[in-house]
Short mmCIF file of C-alpha atoms in Angstrom, two decimals:
data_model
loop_
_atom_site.label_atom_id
_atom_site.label_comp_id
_atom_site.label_asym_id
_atom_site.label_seq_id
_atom_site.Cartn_x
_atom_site.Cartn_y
_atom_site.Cartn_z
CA UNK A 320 5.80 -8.43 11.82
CA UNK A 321 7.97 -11.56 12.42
CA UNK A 322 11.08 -12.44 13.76
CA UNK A 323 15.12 -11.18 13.05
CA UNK A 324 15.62 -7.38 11.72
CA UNK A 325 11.80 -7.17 10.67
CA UNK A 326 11.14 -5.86 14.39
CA UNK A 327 13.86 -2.79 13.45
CA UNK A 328 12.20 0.63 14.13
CA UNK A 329 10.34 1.99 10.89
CA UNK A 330 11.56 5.13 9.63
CA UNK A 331 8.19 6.87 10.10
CA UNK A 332 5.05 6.68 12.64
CA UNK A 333 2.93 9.86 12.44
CA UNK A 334 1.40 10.64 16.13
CA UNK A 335 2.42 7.40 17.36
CA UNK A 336 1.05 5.25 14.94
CA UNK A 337 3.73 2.81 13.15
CA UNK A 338 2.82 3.17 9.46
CA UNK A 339 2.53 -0.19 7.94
CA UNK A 340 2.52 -1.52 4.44
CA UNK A 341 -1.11 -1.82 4.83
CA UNK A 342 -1.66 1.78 6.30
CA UNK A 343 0.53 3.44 3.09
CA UNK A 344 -1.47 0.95 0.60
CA UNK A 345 -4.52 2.67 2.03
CA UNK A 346 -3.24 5.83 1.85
CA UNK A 347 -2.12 5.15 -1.37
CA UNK A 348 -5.07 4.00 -2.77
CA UNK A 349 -7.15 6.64 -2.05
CA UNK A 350 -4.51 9.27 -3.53
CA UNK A 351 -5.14 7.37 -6.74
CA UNK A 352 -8.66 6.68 -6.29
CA UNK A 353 -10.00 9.81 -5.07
CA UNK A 354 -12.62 8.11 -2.62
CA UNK A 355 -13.28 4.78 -2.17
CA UNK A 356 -14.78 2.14 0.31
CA UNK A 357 -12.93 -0.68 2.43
CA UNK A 358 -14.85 -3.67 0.44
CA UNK A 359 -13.04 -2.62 -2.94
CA UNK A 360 -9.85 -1.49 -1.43
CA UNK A 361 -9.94 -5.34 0.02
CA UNK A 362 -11.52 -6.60 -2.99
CA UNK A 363 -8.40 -4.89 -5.53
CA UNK A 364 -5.34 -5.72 -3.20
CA UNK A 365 -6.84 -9.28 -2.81
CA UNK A 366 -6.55 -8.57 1.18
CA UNK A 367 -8.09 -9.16 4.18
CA UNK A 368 -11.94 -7.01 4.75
CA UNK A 369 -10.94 -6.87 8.30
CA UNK A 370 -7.17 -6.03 7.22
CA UNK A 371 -8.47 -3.33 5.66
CA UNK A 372 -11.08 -2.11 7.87
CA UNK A 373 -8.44 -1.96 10.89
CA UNK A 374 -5.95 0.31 8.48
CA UNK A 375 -8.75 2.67 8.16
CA UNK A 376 -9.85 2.90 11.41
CA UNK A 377 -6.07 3.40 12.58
CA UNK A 378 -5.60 6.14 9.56
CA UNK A 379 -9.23 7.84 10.74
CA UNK A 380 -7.69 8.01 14.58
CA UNK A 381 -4.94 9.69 13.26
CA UNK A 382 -6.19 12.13 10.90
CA UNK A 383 -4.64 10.71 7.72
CA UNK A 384 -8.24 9.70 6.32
CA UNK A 385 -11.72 10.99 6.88
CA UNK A 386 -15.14 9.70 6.19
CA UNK A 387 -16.61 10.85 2.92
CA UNK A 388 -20.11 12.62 2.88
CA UNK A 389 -23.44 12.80 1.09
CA UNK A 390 -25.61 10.07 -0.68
CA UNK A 391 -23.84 9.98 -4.37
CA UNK A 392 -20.66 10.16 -5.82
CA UNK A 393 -19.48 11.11 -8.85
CA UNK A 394 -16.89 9.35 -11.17
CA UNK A 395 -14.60 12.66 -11.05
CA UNK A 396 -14.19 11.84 -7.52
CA UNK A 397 -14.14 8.56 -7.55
CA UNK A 398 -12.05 7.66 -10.18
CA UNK A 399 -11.93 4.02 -10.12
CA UNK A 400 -16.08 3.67 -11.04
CA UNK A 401 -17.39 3.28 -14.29
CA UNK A 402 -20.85 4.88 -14.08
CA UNK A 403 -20.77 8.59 -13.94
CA UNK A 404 -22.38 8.93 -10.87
CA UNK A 405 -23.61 6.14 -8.22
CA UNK A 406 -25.71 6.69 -4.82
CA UNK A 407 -23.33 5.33 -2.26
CA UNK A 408 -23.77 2.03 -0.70
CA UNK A 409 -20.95 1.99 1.39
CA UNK A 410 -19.17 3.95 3.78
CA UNK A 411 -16.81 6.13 1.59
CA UNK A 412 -13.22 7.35 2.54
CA UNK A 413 -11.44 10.06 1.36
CA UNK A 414 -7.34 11.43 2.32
CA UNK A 415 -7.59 14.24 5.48
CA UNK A 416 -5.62 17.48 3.82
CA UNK A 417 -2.68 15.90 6.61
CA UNK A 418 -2.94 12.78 4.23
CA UNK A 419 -2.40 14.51 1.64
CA UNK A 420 0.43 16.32 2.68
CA UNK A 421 2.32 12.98 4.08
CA UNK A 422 1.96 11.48 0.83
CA UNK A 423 3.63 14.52 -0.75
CA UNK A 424 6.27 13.98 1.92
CA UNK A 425 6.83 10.34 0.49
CA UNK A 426 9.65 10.53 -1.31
CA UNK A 427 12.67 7.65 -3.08
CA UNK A 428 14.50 8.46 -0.18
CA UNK A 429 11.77 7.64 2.27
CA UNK A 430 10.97 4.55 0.35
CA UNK A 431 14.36 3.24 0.73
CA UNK A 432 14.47 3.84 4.14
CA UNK A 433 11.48 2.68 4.73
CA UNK A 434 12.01 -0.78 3.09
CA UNK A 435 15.45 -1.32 3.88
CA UNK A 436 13.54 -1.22 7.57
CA UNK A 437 11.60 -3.96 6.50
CA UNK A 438 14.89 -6.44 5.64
CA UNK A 439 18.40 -6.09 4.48
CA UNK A 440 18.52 -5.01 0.49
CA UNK A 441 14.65 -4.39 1.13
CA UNK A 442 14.12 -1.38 -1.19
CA UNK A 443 16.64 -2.81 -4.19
CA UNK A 444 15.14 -6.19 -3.63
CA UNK A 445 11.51 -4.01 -3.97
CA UNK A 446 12.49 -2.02 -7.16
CA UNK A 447 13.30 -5.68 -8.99
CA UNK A 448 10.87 -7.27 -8.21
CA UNK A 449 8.63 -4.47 -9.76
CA UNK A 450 10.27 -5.34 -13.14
CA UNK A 451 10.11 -9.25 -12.70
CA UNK A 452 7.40 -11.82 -13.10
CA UNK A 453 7.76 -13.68 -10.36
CA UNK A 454 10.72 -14.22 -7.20
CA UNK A 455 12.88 -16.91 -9.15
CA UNK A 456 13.81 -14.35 -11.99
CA UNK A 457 15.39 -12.15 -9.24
CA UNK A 458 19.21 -12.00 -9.64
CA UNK A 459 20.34 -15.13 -7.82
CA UNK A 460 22.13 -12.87 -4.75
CA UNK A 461 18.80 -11.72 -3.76
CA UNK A 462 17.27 -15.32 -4.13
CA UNK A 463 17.49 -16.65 -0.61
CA UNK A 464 14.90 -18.59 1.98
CA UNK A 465 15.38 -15.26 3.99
CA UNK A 466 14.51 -12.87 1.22
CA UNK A 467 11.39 -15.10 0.09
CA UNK A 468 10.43 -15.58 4.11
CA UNK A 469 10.72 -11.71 4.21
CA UNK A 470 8.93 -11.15 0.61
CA UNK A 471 5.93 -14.00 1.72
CA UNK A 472 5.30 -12.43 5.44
CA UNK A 473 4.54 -8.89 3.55
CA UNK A 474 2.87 -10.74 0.83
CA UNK A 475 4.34 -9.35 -2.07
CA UNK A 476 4.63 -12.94 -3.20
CA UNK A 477 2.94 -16.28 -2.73
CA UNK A 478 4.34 -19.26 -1.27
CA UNK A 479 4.74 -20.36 -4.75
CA UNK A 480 6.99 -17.07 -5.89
CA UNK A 481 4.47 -15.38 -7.50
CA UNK A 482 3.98 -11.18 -7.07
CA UNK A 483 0.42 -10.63 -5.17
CA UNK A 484 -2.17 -7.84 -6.16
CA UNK A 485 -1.36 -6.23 -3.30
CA UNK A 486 2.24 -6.08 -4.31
CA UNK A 487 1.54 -4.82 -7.73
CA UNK A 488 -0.96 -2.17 -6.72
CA UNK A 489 1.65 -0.38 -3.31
CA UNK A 490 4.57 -0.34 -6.44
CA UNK A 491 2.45 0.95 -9.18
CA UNK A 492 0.68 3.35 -6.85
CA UNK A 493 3.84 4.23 -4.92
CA UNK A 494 5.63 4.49 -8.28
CA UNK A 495 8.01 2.73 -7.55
CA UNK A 496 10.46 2.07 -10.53
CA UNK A 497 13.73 0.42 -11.36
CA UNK A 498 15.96 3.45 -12.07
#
């Protein structure tokens, strides 16, 4: 991920894999969505298709996430459409029952260890953000070049200082809260 303490080991890889911010986003995603396809997932987090499309294939290898069957869908599983059901026009993921059960694992503790991997101060610098609009109302301790390098190479802000989608959607579906 970039130069200085980013390339400290991650608290977690399941069967080798490192899980990245883009793998839990996924994983994520489709804990709050139910099933969904790459194009949306790409299309909400204002990511990358091919971003996305490599996170799933990784998470498929691994067992995490599995291919959805069948030719329709229906808005009880797929809780982010509006009609109540739709014939699928995409491929269709869903969370493996070993998905599931990692996500369950997923706890504050693993959080902060898991961010606090990503930079110094990672998971306080994390739960403020949350509850500000953009990097220049964090408290001016945490309002470095390093912190806003750190913040811009995971994009959970623009260049300009601003939280991304992507930001917004791994705290709100990671719950992630200033306590």
């Amino acid at each position: 991920m970039g130069g200085g303490d980013t390339q400290k080991e991650r608290p977690v890889s399941f069967q080798g894999l490192e899980i990245l911010l883009v793998h839990l986003y996924v994983l994520a995603h489709l804990k709050k969505a139910g099933v969904d396809y790459a194009k949306m997932m790409a299309k909400m987090s204002e990511l990358e298709l091919p971003l996305i499309e490599d996170a799933i294939k990784d998470l498929i290898e691994i067992g995490l996430i599995e291919r959805d069957s069948g030719s329709a869908i229906k808005r009880s599983r797929a809780r982010f459409k509006k009609a109540f059901e739709v014939h699928k026009h995409h491929t269709y993921y869903r969370l493996s029952r070993a998905g599931e059960l990692f996500l369950r694992s997923i706890d504050e503790r693993w959080l902060r260890e898991y961010f606090n991997s990503l930079f110094p101060g990672g998971w306080d610098v994390v739960r403020i953000l949350t509850k500000v609009r953009s990097f220049n109302e964090l408290p001016k301790g945490l309002r470095n070049d390093r912190i806003r390098g750190e913040l811009v190479l995971h994009r959970f802000i623009t260049p300009n200082g601003r939280k991304t989608a992507f930001f917004k959607l791994l705290a709100e579906f990671l719950g992630i809260t200033l306590r």
